[in-house]
XYZ file of C-alpha atoms in Angstrom:
643
model
C 22.740 -1.150 29.461
C 24.828 1.164 27.776
C 23.957 2.226 24.209
C 26.734 2.214 21.652
C 25.994 4.260 18.857
C 28.143 6.651 16.323
C 28.282 10.262 17.428
C 25.539 12.522 16.129
C 26.390 16.175 17.541
C 22.996 17.615 16.249
C 21.146 14.794 18.177
C 23.484 14.854 21.311
C 22.849 18.665 21.635
C 19.078 18.366 21.410
C 19.373 15.453 24.138
C 21.071 17.892 26.539
C 18.288 20.304 25.909
C 15.722 17.759 26.458
C 16.782 17.051 30.143
C 16.296 20.617 31.039
C 12.684 20.503 29.708
C 9.984 21.314 32.278
C 6.513 20.926 30.323
C 5.170 18.128 28.139
C 4.878 20.247 25.000
C 8.542 21.321 24.684
C 9.404 17.725 25.305
C 7.137 16.556 22.331
C 8.467 18.850 20.085
C 12.318 17.981 20.961
C 11.662 14.111 20.752
C 10.615 14.784 17.267
C 13.400 16.996 16.450
C 15.724 14.281 17.780
C 14.361 11.740 15.849
C 14.778 13.745 12.512
C 18.519 14.616 13.540
C 18.913 10.413 13.230
C 17.322 10.370 9.764
C 20.640 10.254 8.029
C 22.460 7.667 10.172
C 20.383 5.472 12.581
C 16.722 4.728 11.586
C 16.286 2.492 14.505
C 17.061 5.621 17.060
C 14.928 7.593 14.605
C 11.899 5.124 15.088
C 12.339 5.043 18.851
C 12.526 8.684 19.540
C 9.416 8.972 17.126
C 7.695 6.399 19.055
C 8.229 8.367 22.320
C 7.024 11.535 20.624
C 3.848 9.525 19.373
C 3.043 8.457 22.651
C 3.550 11.764 24.555
C 1.466 13.904 22.196
C -1.384 11.240 22.081
C -1.294 11.662 26.040
C -1.332 15.339 25.829
C -3.548 15.625 22.860
C -1.006 17.868 20.734
C -2.147 17.114 17.291
C 1.087 18.704 15.493
C 3.395 16.844 17.318
C 1.509 13.824 16.858
C 1.290 14.510 12.871
C 5.004 14.929 12.769
C 5.863 11.841 14.898
C 4.207 9.569 12.182
C 5.815 11.321 9.487
C 9.291 10.472 11.476
C 8.156 7.010 11.574
C 7.185 7.177 8.091
C 10.740 8.408 7.078
C 12.029 5.490 9.041
C 9.913 2.953 7.274
C 11.527 4.166 3.688
C 14.778 4.084 4.889
C 14.856 0.449 6.308
C 12.692 -0.451 3.112
C 9.533 -1.289 4.926
C 7.109 0.396 2.676
C 3.832 -0.850 3.860
C 4.739 0.603 7.019
C 5.979 3.912 5.896
C 2.687 4.197 3.832
C 0.460 3.403 6.970
C 2.414 6.084 9.087
C 2.142 8.633 6.276
C -1.549 8.048 5.883
C -2.029 8.455 9.875
C 0.068 11.658 9.557
C -2.323 12.731 6.760
C -5.446 12.280 8.628
C -4.121 14.080 11.557
C -3.064 16.938 9.712
C -6.528 16.830 7.676
C -8.476 17.123 10.715
C -6.414 19.833 12.015
C -6.651 22.053 8.911
C -10.254 21.693 8.706
C -10.421 23.612 11.812
C -8.910 26.657 10.429
C -8.377 28.330 13.644
C -5.068 26.882 15.013
C -2.246 29.545 15.466
C 0.077 26.732 13.953
C -2.159 26.838 10.686
C 0.881 27.398 8.246
C 2.597 24.528 9.995
C -0.090 22.338 9.842
C -0.628 22.889 5.925
C 3.118 22.284 5.385
C 3.066 19.015 7.527
C -0.128 17.852 5.385
C 1.916 18.740 2.176
C 5.065 16.717 3.504
C 2.555 13.758 4.176
C 1.080 13.971 0.640
C 4.430 13.905 -1.125
C 5.788 11.419 1.194
C 2.903 9.056 0.206
C 3.516 9.959 -3.675
C 7.044 8.767 -2.921
C 6.093 5.636 -1.702
C 3.699 4.873 -4.574
C 6.364 6.112 -6.921
C 8.879 3.285 -5.304
C 6.386 0.629 -5.733
C 5.719 1.887 -9.693
C 2.051 2.957 -8.913
C 2.462 5.944 -10.777
C -1.225 7.017 -10.949
C -1.142 7.151 -7.140
C 2.066 8.902 -6.858
C 1.068 11.486 -9.153
C -2.323 12.006 -7.531
C -0.413 12.841 -4.188
C 2.637 14.939 -5.424
C -0.183 17.296 -7.256
C -1.878 17.418 -3.815
C 1.345 18.615 -2.027
C 1.986 20.925 -5.128
C -1.305 22.782 -4.648
C -0.312 23.674 -1.010
C 3.117 24.446 -1.724
C 1.878 26.812 -4.640
C -0.139 28.572 -2.391
C 2.681 29.374 0.072
C 6.226 30.630 0.126
C 8.230 27.468 0.231
C 10.730 27.440 -3.013
C 12.838 24.854 -2.145
C 10.132 22.234 -1.159
C 7.953 23.555 -4.428
C 11.210 22.589 -6.449
C 11.410 19.466 -4.873
C 7.800 18.297 -5.628
C 8.481 19.443 -9.501
C 11.299 17.243 -9.495
C 9.476 14.353 -8.041
C 6.778 15.002 -10.308
C 9.260 14.921 -13.063
C 10.504 11.772 -12.141
C 7.101 10.153 -12.059
C 6.090 11.235 -15.915
C 9.395 10.095 -16.966
C 8.985 6.447 -15.336
C 5.707 6.617 -17.437
C 7.703 7.544 -20.588
C 6.168 11.031 -20.962
C 8.977 12.739 -21.473
C 7.676 16.067 -22.738
C 5.628 16.328 -19.379
C 8.657 15.513 -17.284
C 10.853 17.941 -19.264
C 8.265 20.630 -18.254
C 8.516 19.773 -14.484
C 12.306 19.567 -14.444
C 12.765 22.960 -15.918
C 10.422 24.672 -13.371
C 12.442 22.970 -10.808
C 15.755 24.141 -12.191
C 14.272 27.754 -12.710
C 13.605 27.741 -8.632
C 17.120 25.982 -7.810
C 19.286 28.539 -9.607
C 17.272 31.173 -7.953
C 17.582 30.088 -4.318
C 21.185 28.379 -5.289
C 20.269 25.060 -4.358
C 23.117 22.660 -4.147
C 21.170 19.704 -6.086
C 20.416 22.139 -9.329
C 23.521 20.033 -11.169
C 21.286 16.504 -11.035
C 18.353 18.349 -12.263
C 20.293 19.883 -15.000
C 21.698 16.229 -15.725
C 17.868 14.968 -15.591
C 17.005 17.541 -18.473
C 20.062 16.444 -20.479
C 18.987 12.613 -20.162
C 15.382 13.630 -21.455
C 16.746 15.242 -24.420
C 19.150 12.170 -24.937
C 15.873 9.897 -24.898
C 14.695 12.221 -27.454
C 17.799 11.862 -29.413
C 17.910 15.588 -29.429
C 21.700 15.373 -29.148
C 22.585 18.965 -29.319
C 20.426 19.829 -26.304
C 21.579 16.991 -24.394
C 25.192 17.990 -24.643
C 24.281 21.586 -23.860
C 22.661 20.674 -20.540
C 25.380 17.886 -19.735
C 27.864 20.962 -20.060
C 25.996 23.241 -17.752
C 25.579 20.356 -15.254
C 29.378 19.826 -15.440
C 29.632 23.574 -14.474
C 27.120 23.430 -11.681
C 28.848 20.541 -10.227
C 32.246 22.590 -9.931
C 30.058 25.244 -8.057
C 28.192 22.885 -6.046
C 30.111 19.424 -5.548
C 28.513 16.344 -5.558
C 30.531 13.081 -6.257
C 27.696 10.768 -6.976
C 26.033 13.147 -9.307
C 29.179 13.866 -11.232
C 30.017 10.091 -11.558
C 26.358 9.782 -12.996
C 27.097 12.827 -15.398
C 30.139 11.277 -17.055
C 28.090 7.852 -17.220
C 25.392 9.842 -19.401
C 27.698 11.750 -21.217
C 29.704 8.701 -22.002
C 25.977 7.295 -23.355
C 25.756 10.256 -25.426
C 29.170 9.525 -27.178
C 28.067 5.996 -27.789
C 24.786 7.235 -29.239
C 26.537 9.778 -31.668
C 29.088 6.957 -32.794
C 32.247 8.412 -30.506
C 33.480 5.353 -28.998
C 36.933 6.951 -28.127
C 35.070 9.617 -26.524
C 32.614 7.797 -24.639
C 35.444 5.449 -22.727
C 37.355 8.882 -21.969
C 34.183 10.170 -20.194
C 33.539 6.523 -18.483
C 37.165 6.748 -17.396
C 36.366 10.075 -15.678
C 33.238 8.393 -14.243
C 35.324 5.606 -12.880
C 37.739 8.031 -11.486
C 34.772 10.154 -9.778
C 33.143 7.037 -8.214
C 36.651 5.508 -6.812
C 37.198 8.998 -5.126
C 33.884 8.350 -2.927
C 33.990 4.601 -3.172
C 30.907 4.216 -4.748
C 30.853 0.526 -5.769
C 27.138 0.887 -7.556
C 28.230 3.602 -9.608
C 31.641 1.784 -10.537
C 29.598 -1.285 -11.213
C 27.521 0.378 -14.150
C 30.472 2.249 -15.456
C 32.434 -1.055 -16.039
C 29.654 -2.610 -17.604
C 29.403 0.327 -20.338
C 32.730 -0.058 -21.170
C 32.568 -3.650 -21.529
C 29.683 -2.931 -24.040
C 31.830 -0.733 -25.885
C 34.688 -3.394 -26.045
C 32.333 -6.336 -27.219
C 30.811 -4.132 -29.850
C 34.447 -3.212 -31.233
C 35.147 -6.800 -31.144
C 37.987 -6.325 -28.313
C 36.812 -9.548 -26.508
C 39.601 -9.785 -23.925
C 38.991 -6.089 -22.759
C 35.113 -6.602 -22.606
C 35.726 -9.740 -20.387
C 37.914 -7.978 -18.098
C 35.654 -5.050 -17.698
C 32.195 -7.145 -17.490
C 33.706 -9.256 -14.904
C 34.786 -6.067 -12.785
C 31.039 -5.140 -12.842
C 29.800 -8.779 -12.098
C 32.251 -8.962 -8.935
C 30.657 -5.601 -7.845
C 27.321 -6.346 -8.376
C 27.697 -9.643 -6.316
C 29.211 -7.582 -3.371
C 26.397 -5.311 -3.489
C 23.616 -8.003 -4.136
C 22.315 -6.077 -7.197
C 20.502 -8.895 -8.805
C 19.426 -7.177 -12.075
C 23.099 -6.024 -12.799
C 24.199 -9.471 -11.794
C 21.861 -11.032 -14.456
C 23.168 -8.315 -17.281
C 26.602 -9.095 -16.484
C 26.276 -13.093 -16.257
C 24.353 -12.786 -20.022
C 27.134 -10.605 -21.720
C 30.047 -12.944 -20.030
C 28.228 -15.733 -21.653
C 28.034 -14.099 -25.090
C 31.548 -12.904 -24.808
C 32.770 -16.443 -24.093
C 31.011 -17.892 -26.993
C 32.847 -15.285 -29.355
C 36.146 -16.520 -27.789
C 35.190 -20.154 -28.790
C 35.012 -21.047 -25.402
C 31.799 -23.029 -25.067
C 31.907 -24.530 -21.675
C 32.258 -21.108 -20.175
C 29.502 -19.686 -22.278
C 27.193 -22.541 -21.158
C 28.121 -21.946 -17.744
C 27.649 -18.058 -17.595
C 24.444 -18.622 -19.400
C 23.053 -20.940 -16.530
C 24.324 -18.475 -13.925
C 22.214 -15.906 -16.145
C 19.283 -17.820 -15.907
C 19.371 -18.418 -12.185
C 19.878 -14.686 -11.858
C 16.834 -13.877 -14.170
C 14.869 -16.273 -12.082
C 15.811 -14.554 -8.895
C 14.876 -11.221 -10.147
C 11.562 -12.736 -11.360
C 10.916 -14.114 -8.057
C 11.938 -10.949 -6.346
C 9.454 -8.942 -8.890
C 6.592 -11.573 -8.021
C 6.941 -10.991 -3.978
C 7.320 -7.132 -4.682
C 3.968 -6.821 -6.822
C 2.330 -9.147 -4.042
C 3.561 -6.902 -1.031
C 2.615 -3.926 -3.579
C -0.972 -5.368 -4.031
C -1.289 -6.121 -0.251
C -0.188 -2.575 0.355
C -2.508 -0.979 -2.229
C -5.487 -2.982 -0.975
C -4.935 -1.741 2.629
C -4.676 1.813 1.758
C -7.343 1.818 -0.368
C -9.593 0.103 2.069
C -8.627 2.677 4.545
C -9.369 5.506 2.032
C -12.681 3.944 1.226
C -13.687 3.829 5.200
C -12.399 7.728 5.658
C -14.552 8.382 2.737
C -17.702 6.464 4.015
C -17.058 8.091 7.588
C -16.977 11.663 5.853
C -19.998 11.083 4.017
C -21.636 10.048 7.230
C -20.544 13.078 9.252
C -21.834 15.358 6.019
C -25.089 13.552 6.413
C -25.395 14.023 10.007
C -24.385 17.709 9.650
C -26.786 18.318 6.913
C -29.595 16.770 9.017
C -28.725 18.295 12.213
C -28.752 21.969 10.500
C -32.318 21.017 8.772
C -33.569 19.901 11.737
C -32.440 23.216 13.385
C -34.113 25.357 10.838
C -36.999 23.274 11.359
C -36.876 23.619 15.167
C -36.706 27.612 14.937
C -39.493 27.679 12.313
C -41.839 25.192 14.329
C -41.062 27.325 17.621
C -42.292 30.504 15.810
C -45.471 28.866 14.914
C -45.828 27.580 18.254
C -45.572 31.222 19.688
C -47.888 32.474 17.203
C -50.614 29.644 17.156
C -50.356 28.834 20.811
C -51.593 25.678 19.669
C -50.407 22.403 21.531
C -51.709 20.195 18.578
C -49.134 21.768 16.345
C -46.778 21.130 19.118
C -47.729 17.382 19.219
C -47.346 17.166 15.302
C -43.890 18.739 15.188
C -42.992 16.235 17.883
C -44.146 13.536 15.734
C -42.397 14.668 12.623
C -39.045 14.936 14.258
C -39.296 11.417 15.593
C -40.040 10.107 12.257
C -36.989 12.124 11.013
C -34.676 10.582 13.893
C -35.588 7.206 13.124
C -35.146 7.548 9.484
C -31.544 9.088 10.125
C -30.904 6.142 12.718
C -31.823 3.618 9.955
C -29.718 5.564 7.114
C -26.674 5.306 9.590
C -27.356 1.705 10.087
C -27.250 0.878 6.487
C -24.153 3.186 5.998
C -22.395 1.008 8.831
C -23.134 -2.073 7.323
C -21.666 -1.009 3.770
C -18.476 0.305 5.580
C -17.988 -3.170 7.513
C -18.730 -5.061 4.090
C -15.716 -2.773 2.681
C -13.585 -4.543 5.500
C -14.840 -7.676 4.432
C -13.805 -7.728 0.845
C -10.120 -7.048 1.443
C -9.695 -9.604 4.347
C -11.254 -12.488 1.885
C -8.890 -11.508 -0.814
C -5.835 -11.192 1.286
C -6.734 -14.854 2.496
C -7.308 -15.996 -1.270
C -3.971 -14.287 -2.225
C -2.037 -16.362 0.601
C -3.499 -19.491 -0.547
C -2.721 -18.868 -4.241
C 0.802 -18.092 -3.024
C 0.725 -21.488 -1.041
C -0.221 -23.471 -4.051
C 2.478 -21.974 -6.472
C 5.170 -23.369 -3.934
C 3.795 -26.634 -3.337
C 2.242 -27.672 -6.573
C 3.890 -26.123 -9.418
C 2.981 -23.757 -12.266
C 0.509 -25.775 -14.307
C -1.711 -26.323 -11.286
C -1.218 -23.040 -9.927
C -2.585 -21.805 -13.516
C -5.636 -23.818 -13.092
C -6.071 -22.375 -9.580
C -5.715 -18.919 -10.509
C -8.257 -19.477 -13.318
C -10.903 -20.267 -10.871
C -9.602 -17.932 -8.611
C -10.558 -15.243 -11.194
C -13.864 -16.387 -11.401
C -14.398 -16.132 -7.858
C -13.059 -12.668 -7.747
C -15.245 -11.727 -10.532
C -18.163 -12.793 -8.610
C -17.038 -10.965 -5.677
C -16.559 -7.878 -7.182
C -20.185 -8.057 -8.808
C -21.330 -8.762 -4.969
C -19.470 -5.831 -3.496
C -21.779 -3.229 -5.112
C -24.764 -4.833 -3.239
C -25.821 -4.510 0.312
C -27.786 -7.858 -0.218
C -27.745 -10.678 -2.899
C -29.920 -13.961 -3.741
C -29.244 -17.015 -1.864
C -28.485 -18.692 -4.910
C -25.833 -16.239 -5.689
C -24.086 -16.856 -2.317
C -24.215 -20.617 -3.249
C -22.552 -20.009 -6.349
C -19.543 -18.322 -4.687
C -19.326 -20.839 -1.912
C -19.310 -23.587 -4.375
C -16.472 -21.821 -6.146
C -14.654 -21.163 -3.279
C -14.819 -24.608 -1.804
C -13.547 -26.068 -5.443
C -10.417 -24.021 -4.945
C -9.584 -25.239 -1.302
C -10.215 -28.792 -2.720
C -7.405 -28.178 -5.183
C -5.368 -26.372 -2.849
C -5.470 -29.225 -0.458
C -5.446 -31.990 -2.831
C -9.245 -33.674 -2.381
C -8.562 -33.256 1.518
C -12.336 -33.057 2.080
C -15.569 -33.488 0.461
C -18.468 -31.026 0.621
C -22.030 -30.490 -0.211
C -24.366 -27.577 -0.197
C -28.165 -27.586 0.274
C -30.911 -25.396 -0.032
C -34.768 -25.952 1.125
C -37.355 -25.778 -1.741
C -39.181 -23.260 0.949
C -36.833 -20.806 -0.042
C -37.998 -18.332 -2.331
C -35.841 -16.861 -5.534
C -35.823 -13.425 -4.151
C -34.851 -14.138 -0.457
C -31.484 -12.720 0.236
C -28.607 -12.328 2.495
C -25.434 -10.060 2.573
C -22.749 -11.096 0.465
C -19.642 -13.140 1.668
C -21.459 -13.840 5.062
C -20.840 -17.535 5.422
C -17.371 -17.717 3.402
C -15.322 -16.750 6.967
C -17.130 -19.851 8.891
C -16.353 -22.230 5.868
C -12.829 -21.201 5.641
C -12.464 -21.619 9.575
C -13.873 -25.025 9.151
C -11.508 -25.970 6.606
C -8.413 -24.633 7.961
C -8.788 -25.021 11.768
C -11.517 -28.109 11.569
C -10.417 -30.541 8.779
C -6.861 -29.724 7.855
C -5.295 -30.636 11.231
C -7.519 -33.977 10.971
C -5.526 -37.119 9.786
C -8.101 -38.438 7.525
C -10.420 -36.827 5.030
C -13.225 -34.700 5.955
C -16.612 -33.293 4.971
C -18.282 -29.949 5.160
C -22.070 -29.407 4.579
C -23.498 -25.983 4.012
C -27.399 -25.871 4.489
C -30.033 -23.045 4.141
C -33.482 -23.606 5.322
C -36.496 -21.495 6.984
C -37.695 -21.577 10.357
C -40.654 -19.265 10.959
C -39.630 -15.964 10.170
C -35.978 -16.554 9.861
C -33.582 -17.972 7.415
C -31.366 -20.652 9.033
C -27.523 -20.933 7.562
C -25.816 -23.969 8.623
C -22.105 -24.997 8.299
C -21.190 -28.382 9.753
C -17.702 -30.283 9.726
C -16.664 -33.521 11.175
C -13.138 -31.900 12.120
C -11.082 -32.147 15.088
C -13.775 -29.774 17.045
C -13.736 -26.456 18.238
C -12.032 -26.515 21.606
C -9.206 -28.605 20.093
C -8.482 -26.185 17.237
C -8.413 -23.409 19.739
C -5.708 -25.190 21.918
C -3.450 -25.881 18.626
C -3.552 -21.947 17.614
C -2.695 -20.860 21.381
C 0.188 -23.550 21.525
C 1.339 -22.303 17.929
C 4.430 -20.606 17.602
C 2.778 -18.200 14.954
C -0.920 -16.909 16.040
C -2.674 -15.435 13.126
C -5.382 -12.995 14.664
C -8.507 -13.165 12.315
C -10.819 -10.462 11.679
C -13.695 -12.219 9.755
C -15.586 -13.567 12.923
C -15.635 -10.166 14.618
C -16.407 -8.250 11.439
C -19.414 -11.030 10.712
C -20.475 -10.052 14.336
C -20.595 -6.523 13.552
C -22.544 -6.916 10.210
C -25.202 -9.251 12.254
C -25.229 -6.287 14.647
C -26.039 -3.980 11.636
C -28.700 -6.139 10.018
C -30.347 -6.245 13.427
C -30.455 -2.280 13.613
C -31.356 -2.091 10.033
C -33.970 -4.535 9.976
C -35.396 -4.334 13.709
C -35.308 -8.216 14.043
C -32.935 -10.567 15.704
C -29.953 -11.845 14.277
C -27.612 -14.196 15.783
C -24.451 -16.763 15.212
C -24.049 -19.951 17.572
C -20.745 -22.175 17.374
C -21.080 -25.486 19.133
C -18.979 -28.313 19.212
C -20.435 -31.815 18.296
C -19.738 -34.631 20.723
C -21.099 -38.320 21.739
C -20.168 -40.002 24.781
C -17.571 -37.651 25.514
C -15.902 -38.098 21.861
C -15.663 -35.053 19.705
C -16.753 -35.185 15.939
C -16.736 -31.845 14.566
C -18.443 -28.446 14.731
C -21.300 -26.976 13.938
C -22.277 -23.023 13.147
C -25.609 -21.889 12.832
C -26.488 -18.243 11.915
C -30.061 -17.110 12.417
C -31.120 -14.390 10.258
C -34.083 -12.138 9.796
C -35.978 -13.013 6.131
C -34.768 -10.400 3.723
C -35.801 -9.908 -0.109
C -33.988 -7.961 -3.040
C -36.945 -5.449 -3.716
C -36.291 -4.365 0.079
C -32.902 -3.135 -0.587
């Protein structure tokens, strides 16, 4: 099938070279270069070639090309607006470049460091786009540290500008100004063609601080620089900002002159976004002067362009202004109509922001979970390395003592000591593995609850959602308290399950009843890992009871059997096999991590306690009729004092 795409001379030239390549290393490099060449005009092809580069570089273990492929995939994600996927790929690139940078022996060390700086900077940009300015600043400063130690003035200027943008968004004008000025000095020195935009940004800071003399000085300088380095978009924005300057200094006539220049500039490059802003600014001055017909005409033009571009925030502002204009003109019906349209647009903006906040929260949870796991892995490596180093020194010492003393008894004692240290190390590693798996468990549980809240808001309305959210916040507080502990008392687990089941009762409108029982033989300080039963209770509700037509019942029981704690979750739902068939036949199949993570947690418990821990899932039936599912966890008895 022939692929019809717009011509890209740079990419086409690289493809010709690719046909003549005879080794995998050069092929991986060229695939990344082709992906980069499509960055400006075809993110789909950029992603395609980056994926090819990634597969090949992994196959031949070419780590530098692998990191660059992840960077290209991340940039494709930003272009298409998929920030979660972009963040994941930039994070993967960071991991690759960091592991290579630690070796400090590669011939490509400078390129690896630059790749790492690019990964940090790109992660910072993603967080900045998602309004997570603290994280954005953290990663921009990491990139800055690398660029400041090398000779990359253009990249250094870009990082200074990005940091300035973050500080400006946080309202810290003085810090933003400091970094914009640092950026400007470098750009003037290297004759960077974006120097006019930076100069405009500095003027905007001074305008915001009401230092009008300085603002006007930098606006004039920016206009001179745009003549030297033409940039239609940047020049149009400059004229709009100059218009705001004149408006703020009570010179509406001059402001209108500047806005007219902005319209002319934006029209020359067919920038509808800029024109929409400018028409709104002109309409604002008309409205303030009492020229309501002109205000109506210009604001309507702004609204029309905003609708074409689907800029919801601008539609909201324009509809509100039109309502105010018609009210001044005494046309109440039109004023009411546009106020209703304003309300609709406002709700749309609010809904969009809510969705964006949810996506941002999930993205941050995933990223922070990965950071936490990487940190735990690094801690484990450091412990193993320190222990191995210590063992190595001891071996030398005991070998010398063995030679000097020629004492077989000393050799046996040494072996016993080494065995003990080895067992201690294995026990410590098992505990770290269990904590790392627990870190996986908590975000998974939170995402399930967030999904429940989202569904409940859609199905039941605001009042019920507030009640549901109150219970969820209580459950979250309990979960956060438990997340610090490897073990919690059984009563605490029961309290958490009680709260969770009440939430699900609310969500599914009393679709089921539940009971939780505990044997009197269970002591107060007996404990188990937190959130261990919650995934099985959730499965019982979602896959057992909800598909059932009638109401159902869930029972949770804690009892003792010899040296074991028996935790049982029983439901009278549709049964395990029927539920499995429904999921297999479903159009959308959700792959749950909870059961796999729980099994791994049980394996770690076995390693830590040296006692058997297992889970059994059985379908309940009588005379061929299925009447539910029973999950039995057989756990070693543990106590809080033994953490």
